């Protein structure tokens, strides 16, 4: 009860600053889609702002290239506390298909502490909305760690006869 | 001026509500959408075709011992291209329409591991994939209650393809001499 009340009392409009850390623009376009009237993320109080100093949330799309690392760190420092970092797309989550390229550092989590990951290549606008709802505590996340499925008799392997 | 504003207001009123009620109501994607690739571990034969074609190289195959092959998939990097489902000879991988994969711990939540029973080559001792499902069933150790019978199954020649080829080459060379 108190928790519910706190959630409502501290519910705040999140202002986003959207940054491209080396993406192909697919995820950027989907992020813009989410703000159109059809998907309308603004009904959750979300607003895209033009300066990191106005923002609460840093949205990162794309694998982090070596060139962008210092800029990304400066950007993170420019966002006032408390702040969230959201990685949008497979590339931002773990590096995508570029994870071992010579000019790629990896996912956003190799440089910044990431709070929420939104999967997809690019994620559907619905997937981004689901990520927003998970971040705001409106929905539960749908994925959970899977237990390793082991063979029942893996320890009793039969020795080979010569 | 006023008329045009009135016209705009009328158009806006007639259009009604266009916003999707998505997080409140589910909005499943259309047929053919490629989402989370799900593996039926019982069907998987551990051939590694998916690992060979994966553009993100996220499927890691390691042999723990001579009969166990562990397949690790780091799906946080998955680009949902569906190549693994396309090349799978046993149709063990299906592209589901699950797209709601947002989480706060992607590495833990989106890592999938499984272990597959493999046959052991009697010549070189490496894991290999038996030619047919029948061959696979006849391998010693496939069923846990038949481990004791391991010695009786020697009529089946448990030799991997590479060893067979190597043997054939040696035999041909021997005849030539």
CSV table of C-alpha atoms in Angstrom, one decimal:
chain,number,residue,atom,x,y,z
A,1,UNK,CA,0.0,0.0,0.0
A,2,UNK,CA,2.7,2.4,1.1
A,3,UNK,CA,4.9,1.3,-1.8
A,4,UNK,CA,2.0,1.9,-4.2
A,5,UNK,CA,1.6,5.4,-2.7
A,6,UNK,CA,5.3,6.1,-3.0
A,7,UNK,CA,5.3,5.1,-6.6
A,8,UNK,CA,2.5,7.5,-7.3
A,9,UNK,CA,3.9,10.3,-5.1
A,10,UNK,CA,7.4,10.1,-6.6
A,11,UNK,CA,6.3,9.5,-10.2
A,12,UNK,CA,8.2,12.0,-12.2
A,13,UNK,CA,8.4,13.0,-15.9
A,14,UNK,CA,11.5,11.5,-17.4
A,15,UNK,CA,13.3,13.7,-19.9
A,16,UNK,CA,15.4,11.9,-22.3
A,17,UNK,CA,18.6,12.8,-24.1
A,18,UNK,CA,19.1,10.6,-27.1
A,19,UNK,CA,22.6,9.8,-28.3
A,20,UNK,CA,24.0,7.8,-31.1
A,21,UNK,CA,27.2,6.0,-30.1
A,22,UNK,CA,27.9,4.5,-33.5
A,23,UNK,CA,24.5,3.0,-34.6
A,24,UNK,CA,23.3,2.5,-38.1
A,25,UNK,CA,20.3,4.9,-37.4
A,26,UNK,CA,17.8,2.0,-37.2
A,27,UNK,CA,17.4,2.3,-33.5
A,28,UNK,CA,17.4,6.1,-33.7
A,29,UNK,CA,14.4,6.0,-36.1
A,30,UNK,CA,12.6,3.6,-33.8
A,31,UNK,CA,13.2,5.9,-30.8
A,32,UNK,CA,11.7,8.7,-32.8
A,33,UNK,CA,8.7,6.5,-33.8
A,34,UNK,CA,7.9,6.0,-30.1
A,35,UNK,CA,7.4,9.7,-29.7
A,36,UNK,CA,4.9,9.9,-32.6
A,37,UNK,CA,1.1,10.2,-31.8
A,38,UNK,CA,0.6,6.5,-32.7
A,39,UNK,CA,2.8,5.1,-30.0
A,40,UNK,CA,2.9,8.3,-27.9
A,41,UNK,CA,5.4,7.8,-25.1
A,42,UNK,CA,4.7,11.3,-24.0
A,43,UNK,CA,1.6,10.1,-22.2
A,44,UNK,CA,4.1,8.6,-19.6
A,45,UNK,CA,5.7,12.1,-19.2
A,46,UNK,CA,8.6,11.3,-21.5
A,47,UNK,CA,10.0,14.1,-23.4
A,48,UNK,CA,13.0,14.4,-25.7
A,49,UNK,CA,15.3,17.3,-24.8
A,50,UNK,CA,18.1,18.9,-26.7
A,51,UNK,CA,20.7,19.2,-24.0
A,52,UNK,CA,22.1,16.5,-21.6
A,53,UNK,CA,21.9,19.0,-18.8
A,54,UNK,CA,18.1,19.0,-18.9
A,55,UNK,CA,17.9,15.2,-19.1
A,56,UNK,CA,17.2,12.5,-16.6
A,57,UNK,CA,17.7,9.5,-18.9
A,58,UNK,CA,20.5,9.0,-21.4
A,59,UNK,CA,19.4,6.8,-24.3
A,60,UNK,CA,22.3,5.1,-26.2
A,61,UNK,CA,21.9,3.5,-29.5
A,62,UNK,CA,24.6,1.5,-31.2
A,63,UNK,CA,27.9,-0.1,-30.4
A,64,UNK,CA,30.4,2.2,-28.8
A,65,UNK,CA,33.1,3.1,-31.2
A,66,UNK,CA,36.6,4.1,-30.0
A,67,UNK,CA,36.1,7.6,-31.3
A,68,UNK,CA,33.0,8.2,-29.3
A,69,UNK,CA,34.2,6.9,-25.9
A,70,UNK,CA,35.5,10.3,-24.5
A,71,UNK,CA,32.5,12.1,-25.8
A,72,UNK,CA,30.2,9.6,-24.2
A,73,UNK,CA,31.9,9.9,-20.9
A,74,UNK,CA,31.6,13.7,-21.0
A,75,UNK,CA,28.0,13.3,-21.9
A,76,UNK,CA,27.4,11.0,-19.0
A,77,UNK,CA,29.0,13.5,-16.6
A,78,UNK,CA,26.9,16.3,-18.0
A,79,UNK,CA,23.6,14.6,-17.1
A,80,UNK,CA,22.6,15.7,-13.6
A,81,UNK,CA,22.2,13.0,-10.8
A,82,UNK,CA,20.1,10.9,-10.4
A,83,UNK,CA,20.4,9.5,-13.9
A,84,UNK,CA,19.5,6.4,-15.8
A,85,UNK,CA,21.2,4.9,-18.9
A,86,UNK,CA,19.2,2.9,-21.3
A,87,UNK,CA,20.8,0.8,-24.0
A,88,UNK,CA,18.5,0.5,-27.0
A,89,UNK,CA,19.2,-2.3,-29.6
A,90,UNK,CA,21.4,-5.4,-29.7
A,91,UNK,CA,24.5,-3.3,-30.6
A,92,UNK,CA,24.1,-1.2,-27.5
A,93,UNK,CA,23.3,-4.2,-25.3
A,94,UNK,CA,26.4,-6.3,-26.0
A,95,UNK,CA,28.1,-5.0,-29.2
A,96,UNK,CA,25.8,-6.8,-31.6
A,97,UNK,CA,27.5,-8.3,-34.7
A,98,UNK,CA,30.3,-5.8,-34.3
A,99,UNK,CA,31.4,-6.9,-30.8
A,100,UNK,CA,34.9,-7.8,-31.8
A,101,UNK,CA,35.5,-5.3,-34.5
A,102,UNK,CA,38.8,-3.4,-34.4
A,103,UNK,CA,37.1,0.0,-33.9
A,104,UNK,CA,34.4,-1.1,-31.4
A,105,UNK,CA,34.9,-1.1,-27.6
A,106,UNK,CA,31.8,-3.2,-27.1
A,107,UNK,CA,28.3,-2.5,-25.7
A,108,UNK,CA,27.4,0.6,-23.8
A,109,UNK,CA,28.0,-1.3,-20.5
A,110,UNK,CA,31.7,-1.4,-21.2
A,111,UNK,CA,31.9,2.4,-20.8
A,112,UNK,CA,28.8,3.4,-18.7
A,113,UNK,CA,26.7,1.6,-16.0
A,114,UNK,CA,23.6,0.6,-17.9
A,115,UNK,CA,20.3,0.4,-16.0
A,116,UNK,CA,18.0,-1.0,-18.7
A,117,UNK,CA,18.6,-3.0,-21.8
A,118,UNK,CA,16.1,-3.1,-24.7
A,119,UNK,CA,16.8,-5.9,-27.2
A,120,UNK,CA,16.1,-5.9,-30.9
A,121,UNK,CA,17.7,-5.1,-34.2
A,122,UNK,CA,16.1,-2.6,-34.2
A,123,UNK,CA,13.7,-3.0,-31.3
A,124,UNK,CA,10.0,-2.6,-32.4
A,125,UNK,CA,8.5,0.6,-31.0
A,126,UNK,CA,6.3,-1.6,-28.8
A,127,UNK,CA,9.5,-3.2,-27.4
A,128,UNK,CA,10.8,0.2,-26.5
A,129,UNK,CA,7.5,1.1,-24.9
A,130,UNK,CA,7.7,-2.1,-23.0
A,131,UNK,CA,11.2,-1.2,-21.8
A,132,UNK,CA,9.8,2.2,-20.7
A,133,UNK,CA,7.0,0.5,-18.9
A,134,UNK,CA,9.4,-1.9,-17.1
A,135,UNK,CA,11.7,1.1,-16.2
A,136,UNK,CA,8.7,2.9,-14.8
A,137,UNK,CA,7.5,-0.1,-12.8
A,138,UNK,CA,4.2,-0.5,-14.8
A,139,UNK,CA,5.0,-4.0,-16.1
A,140,UNK,CA,7.2,-6.9,-15.1
A,141,UNK,CA,10.0,-8.0,-17.3
A,142,UNK,CA,9.2,-11.0,-19.4
A,143,UNK,CA,12.7,-12.7,-19.5
A,144,UNK,CA,14.4,-14.5,-16.7
A,145,UNK,CA,17.6,-16.4,-16.4
A,146,UNK,CA,17.2,-20.0,-17.6
A,147,UNK,CA,18.7,-22.9,-15.6
A,148,UNK,CA,21.4,-24.8,-17.4
A,149,UNK,CA,20.0,-28.0,-18.7
A,150,UNK,CA,22.4,-30.7,-17.8
A,151,UNK,CA,22.5,-34.3,-19.0
A,152,UNK,CA,21.4,-36.7,-16.2
A,153,UNK,CA,24.4,-39.0,-16.7
A,154,UNK,CA,27.1,-36.6,-17.8
A,155,UNK,CA,29.4,-37.7,-14.9
A,156,UNK,CA,29.2,-41.4,-15.8
A,157,UNK,CA,30.7,-41.3,-19.3
A,158,UNK,CA,31.6,-44.7,-20.6
A,159,UNK,CA,35.3,-45.2,-21.0
A,160,UNK,CA,36.4,-46.1,-24.5
A,161,UNK,CA,37.6,-49.6,-25.1
A,162,UNK,CA,40.7,-49.9,-27.2
B,1,UNK,CA,-8.0,32.7,-41.1
B,2,UNK,CA,-10.7,31.8,-38.6
B,3,UNK,CA,-12.3,29.4,-41.0
B,4,UNK,CA,-9.1,27.5,-41.6
B,5,UNK,CA,-8.6,27.2,-37.9
B,6,UNK,CA,-12.1,25.9,-37.5
B,7,UNK,CA,-11.5,23.4,-40.3
B,8,UNK,CA,-8.4,22.2,-38.6
B,9,UNK,CA,-10.3,21.8,-35.3
B,10,UNK,CA,-13.0,19.8,-37.1
B,11,UNK,CA,-10.4,17.5,-38.7
B,12,UNK,CA,-8.8,16.9,-35.4
B,13,UNK,CA,-12.1,16.1,-33.8
B,14,UNK,CA,-13.1,13.7,-36.6
B,15,UNK,CA,-9.9,11.8,-36.5
B,16,UNK,CA,-10.7,10.4,-33.1
B,17,UNK,CA,-8.1,8.7,-31.0
B,18,UNK,CA,-5.2,7.2,-32.9
B,19,UNK,CA,-2.8,6.2,-30.0
B,20,UNK,CA,-2.2,2.6,-29.5
B,21,UNK,CA,-3.2,1.4,-26.0
B,22,UNK,CA,0.0,-0.8,-26.0
B,23,UNK,CA,1.4,-1.3,-22.6
B,24,UNK,CA,-2.1,-1.7,-21.2
B,25,UNK,CA,-3.3,-4.1,-23.9
B,26,UNK,CA,-1.1,-6.6,-25.7
B,27,UNK,CA,-0.3,-5.8,-29.3
B,28,UNK,CA,1.2,-9.0,-30.9
B,29,UNK,CA,3.3,-8.5,-34.1
B,30,UNK,CA,2.2,-9.7,-37.5
B,31,UNK,CA,2.8,-13.2,-38.9
B,32,UNK,CA,6.4,-13.7,-39.9
B,33,UNK,CA,7.9,-11.4,-37.2
B,34,UNK,CA,11.2,-12.8,-35.9
B,35,UNK,CA,11.6,-12.6,-32.2
B,36,UNK,CA,13.4,-14.6,-29.5
B,37,UNK,CA,14.9,-17.7,-31.0
B,38,UNK,CA,13.8,-20.7,-28.9
B,39,UNK,CA,15.6,-24.0,-28.9
B,40,UNK,CA,14.0,-27.3,-28.4
B,41,UNK,CA,16.9,-29.0,-26.6
B,42,UNK,CA,15.4,-32.5,-27.1
B,43,UNK,CA,15.6,-32.0,-30.9
B,44,UNK,CA,19.1,-30.5,-31.0
B,45,UNK,CA,21.8,-32.9,-32.2
B,46,UNK,CA,24.6,-30.5,-31.5
B,47,UNK,CA,25.9,-30.3,-35.1
B,48,UNK,CA,26.9,-26.7,-34.8
B,49,UNK,CA,25.4,-25.5,-38.0
B,50,UNK,CA,23.8,-22.5,-36.2
B,51,UNK,CA,27.1,-21.5,-34.7
B,52,UNK,CA,28.7,-21.6,-38.2
B,53,UNK,CA,26.2,-19.2,-39.8
B,54,UNK,CA,25.4,-16.9,-36.9
B,55,UNK,CA,26.5,-13.3,-38.0
B,56,UNK,CA,27.0,-12.2,-34.4
B,57,UNK,CA,29.0,-15.4,-33.5
B,58,UNK,CA,27.0,-15.7,-30.3
B,59,UNK,CA,26.7,-19.5,-30.2
B,60,UNK,CA,29.6,-21.0,-28.4
B,61,UNK,CA,30.2,-24.8,-28.7
B,62,UNK,CA,32.5,-26.6,-26.3
B,63,UNK,CA,33.0,-30.3,-25.6
B,64,UNK,CA,33.1,-30.9,-21.8
B,65,UNK,CA,34.0,-34.5,-22.1
B,66,UNK,CA,33.8,-37.2,-24.8
B,67,UNK,CA,30.0,-37.5,-24.7
B,68,UNK,CA,28.8,-34.0,-23.6
B,69,UNK,CA,28.7,-30.9,-25.7
B,70,UNK,CA,27.7,-27.7,-24.1
B,71,UNK,CA,26.1,-25.0,-26.3
B,72,UNK,CA,26.0,-21.5,-24.9
B,73,UNK,CA,24.0,-18.7,-26.6
B,74,UNK,CA,24.6,-15.1,-25.6
B,75,UNK,CA,21.3,-13.7,-26.9
B,76,UNK,CA,22.0,-10.2,-25.8
B,77,UNK,CA,23.9,-9.8,-29.0
B,78,UNK,CA,21.2,-11.5,-31.2
B,79,UNK,CA,20.1,-9.6,-34.2
B,80,UNK,CA,17.1,-11.9,-34.9
B,81,UNK,CA,18.1,-12.7,-38.4
B,82,UNK,CA,16.7,-16.2,-38.2
B,83,UNK,CA,19.7,-17.9,-40.0
B,84,UNK,CA,20.0,-20.4,-37.2
B,85,UNK,CA,16.4,-21.5,-37.5
B,86,UNK,CA,16.9,-21.7,-41.3
B,87,UNK,CA,19.9,-24.0,-41.3
B,88,UNK,CA,18.9,-26.2,-38.4
B,89,UNK,CA,18.6,-29.7,-39.9
B,90,UNK,CA,16.3,-30.9,-37.1
B,91,UNK,CA,14.1,-27.7,-36.9
B,92,UNK,CA,15.1,-27.4,-33.3
B,93,UNK,CA,15.2,-23.6,-33.4
B,94,UNK,CA,12.0,-21.7,-33.9
B,95,UNK,CA,11.8,-17.9,-34.2
B,96,UNK,CA,9.0,-17.0,-31.7
B,97,UNK,CA,7.1,-13.7,-31.8
B,98,UNK,CA,8.3,-12.7,-28.4
B,99,UNK,CA,9.8,-9.2,-28.6
B,100,UNK,CA,9.4,-8.0,-25.0
B,101,UNK,CA,13.0,-8.7,-24.0
B,102,UNK,CA,13.7,-5.5,-22.0
B,103,UNK,CA,15.5,-6.2,-18.8
B,104,UNK,CA,17.9,-4.7,-16.3
B,105,UNK,CA,20.4,-7.6,-16.5
B,106,UNK,CA,20.6,-8.6,-20.1
B,107,UNK,CA,23.6,-10.8,-19.7
B,108,UNK,CA,22.0,-13.0,-17.1
B,109,UNK,CA,18.5,-13.0,-18.5
B,110,UNK,CA,19.4,-13.6,-22.2
B,111,UNK,CA,22.0,-16.3,-21.8
B,112,UNK,CA,20.8,-19.8,-22.7
B,113,UNK,CA,22.9,-22.9,-22.1
B,114,UNK,CA,22.2,-26.5,-22.8
B,115,UNK,CA,24.1,-29.8,-22.8
B,116,UNK,CA,23.7,-32.3,-25.6
B,117,UNK,CA,24.6,-36.0,-25.7
B,118,UNK,CA,27.2,-36.7,-28.4
B,119,UNK,CA,28.8,-40.0,-29.6
B,120,UNK,CA,32.4,-40.6,-29.0
B,121,UNK,CA,34.7,-41.6,-31.9
B,122,UNK,CA,36.4,-44.9,-31.1
B,123,UNK,CA,39.5,-44.0,-33.1
B,124,UNK,CA,40.3,-40.4,-32.1
B,125,UNK,CA,38.1,-39.9,-29.0
B,126,UNK,CA,36.5,-36.7,-30.2
B,127,UNK,CA,32.8,-35.8,-30.0
B,128,UNK,CA,31.0,-36.4,-33.3
B,129,UNK,CA,27.5,-36.4,-34.6
B,130,UNK,CA,26.1,-39.9,-35.5
B,131,UNK,CA,24.7,-40.1,-39.0
B,132,UNK,CA,21.1,-40.9,-38.2
B,133,UNK,CA,18.9,-40.7,-35.1
B,134,UNK,CA,18.9,-44.5,-34.9
B,135,UNK,CA,22.7,-44.5,-34.7
B,136,UNK,CA,22.4,-41.9,-32.0
B,137,UNK,CA,20.0,-44.1,-29.9
B,138,UNK,CA,22.4,-47.1,-30.3
B,139,UNK,CA,25.3,-45.2,-28.8
B,140,UNK,CA,26.4,-46.6,-25.4
B,141,UNK,CA,25.3,-44.2,-22.7
B,142,UNK,CA,22.5,-42.5,-24.6
B,143,UNK,CA,20.0,-44.0,-22.2
B,144,UNK,CA,21.0,-44.0,-18.6
B,145,UNK,CA,19.6,-47.5,-17.9
B,146,UNK,CA,21.8,-49.0,-20.7
B,147,UNK,CA,25.2,-47.9,-19.5
B,148,UNK,CA,26.0,-51.4,-18.3
B,149,UNK,CA,25.3,-52.7,-21.8
B,150,UNK,CA,28.0,-50.5,-23.3
B,151,UNK,CA,30.2,-53.4,-24.2
B,152,UNK,CA,27.4,-55.2,-26.1
B,153,UNK,CA,27.1,-52.5,-28.7
B,154,UNK,CA,30.5,-53.0,-30.2
B,155,UNK,CA,29.0,-54.2,-33.5
B,156,UNK,CA,28.2,-50.6,-34.3
B,157,UNK,CA,31.3,-48.9,-35.5
B,158,UNK,CA,31.4,-45.6,-33.6
B,159,UNK,CA,33.9,-43.8,-35.8
B,160,UNK,CA,33.7,-40.1,-36.7
B,161,UNK,CA,33.7,-39.1,-40.4
B,162,UNK,CA,37.2,-37.6,-40.2
B,163,UNK,CA,38.7,-40.8,-38.9
B,164,UNK,CA,36.8,-42.8,-41.5
B,165,UNK,CA,38.2,-40.6,-44.3
B,166,UNK,CA,41.7,-40.8,-42.8
B,167,UNK,CA,41.4,-44.6,-42.7
B,168,UNK,CA,40.1,-44.8,-46.3
B,169,UNK,CA,43.0,-42.6,-47.5
B,170,UNK,CA,45.6,-44.8,-45.8
B,171,UNK,CA,43.9,-47.9,-47.2
B,172,UNK,CA,44.0,-46.6,-50.8
B,173,UNK,CA,47.6,-45.5,-50.4
B,174,UNK,CA,48.5,-49.0,-49.1
B,175,UNK,CA,46.9,-50.7,-52.0
B,176,UNK,CA,48.7,-48.5,-54.5
B,177,UNK,CA,52.0,-49.6,-53.0
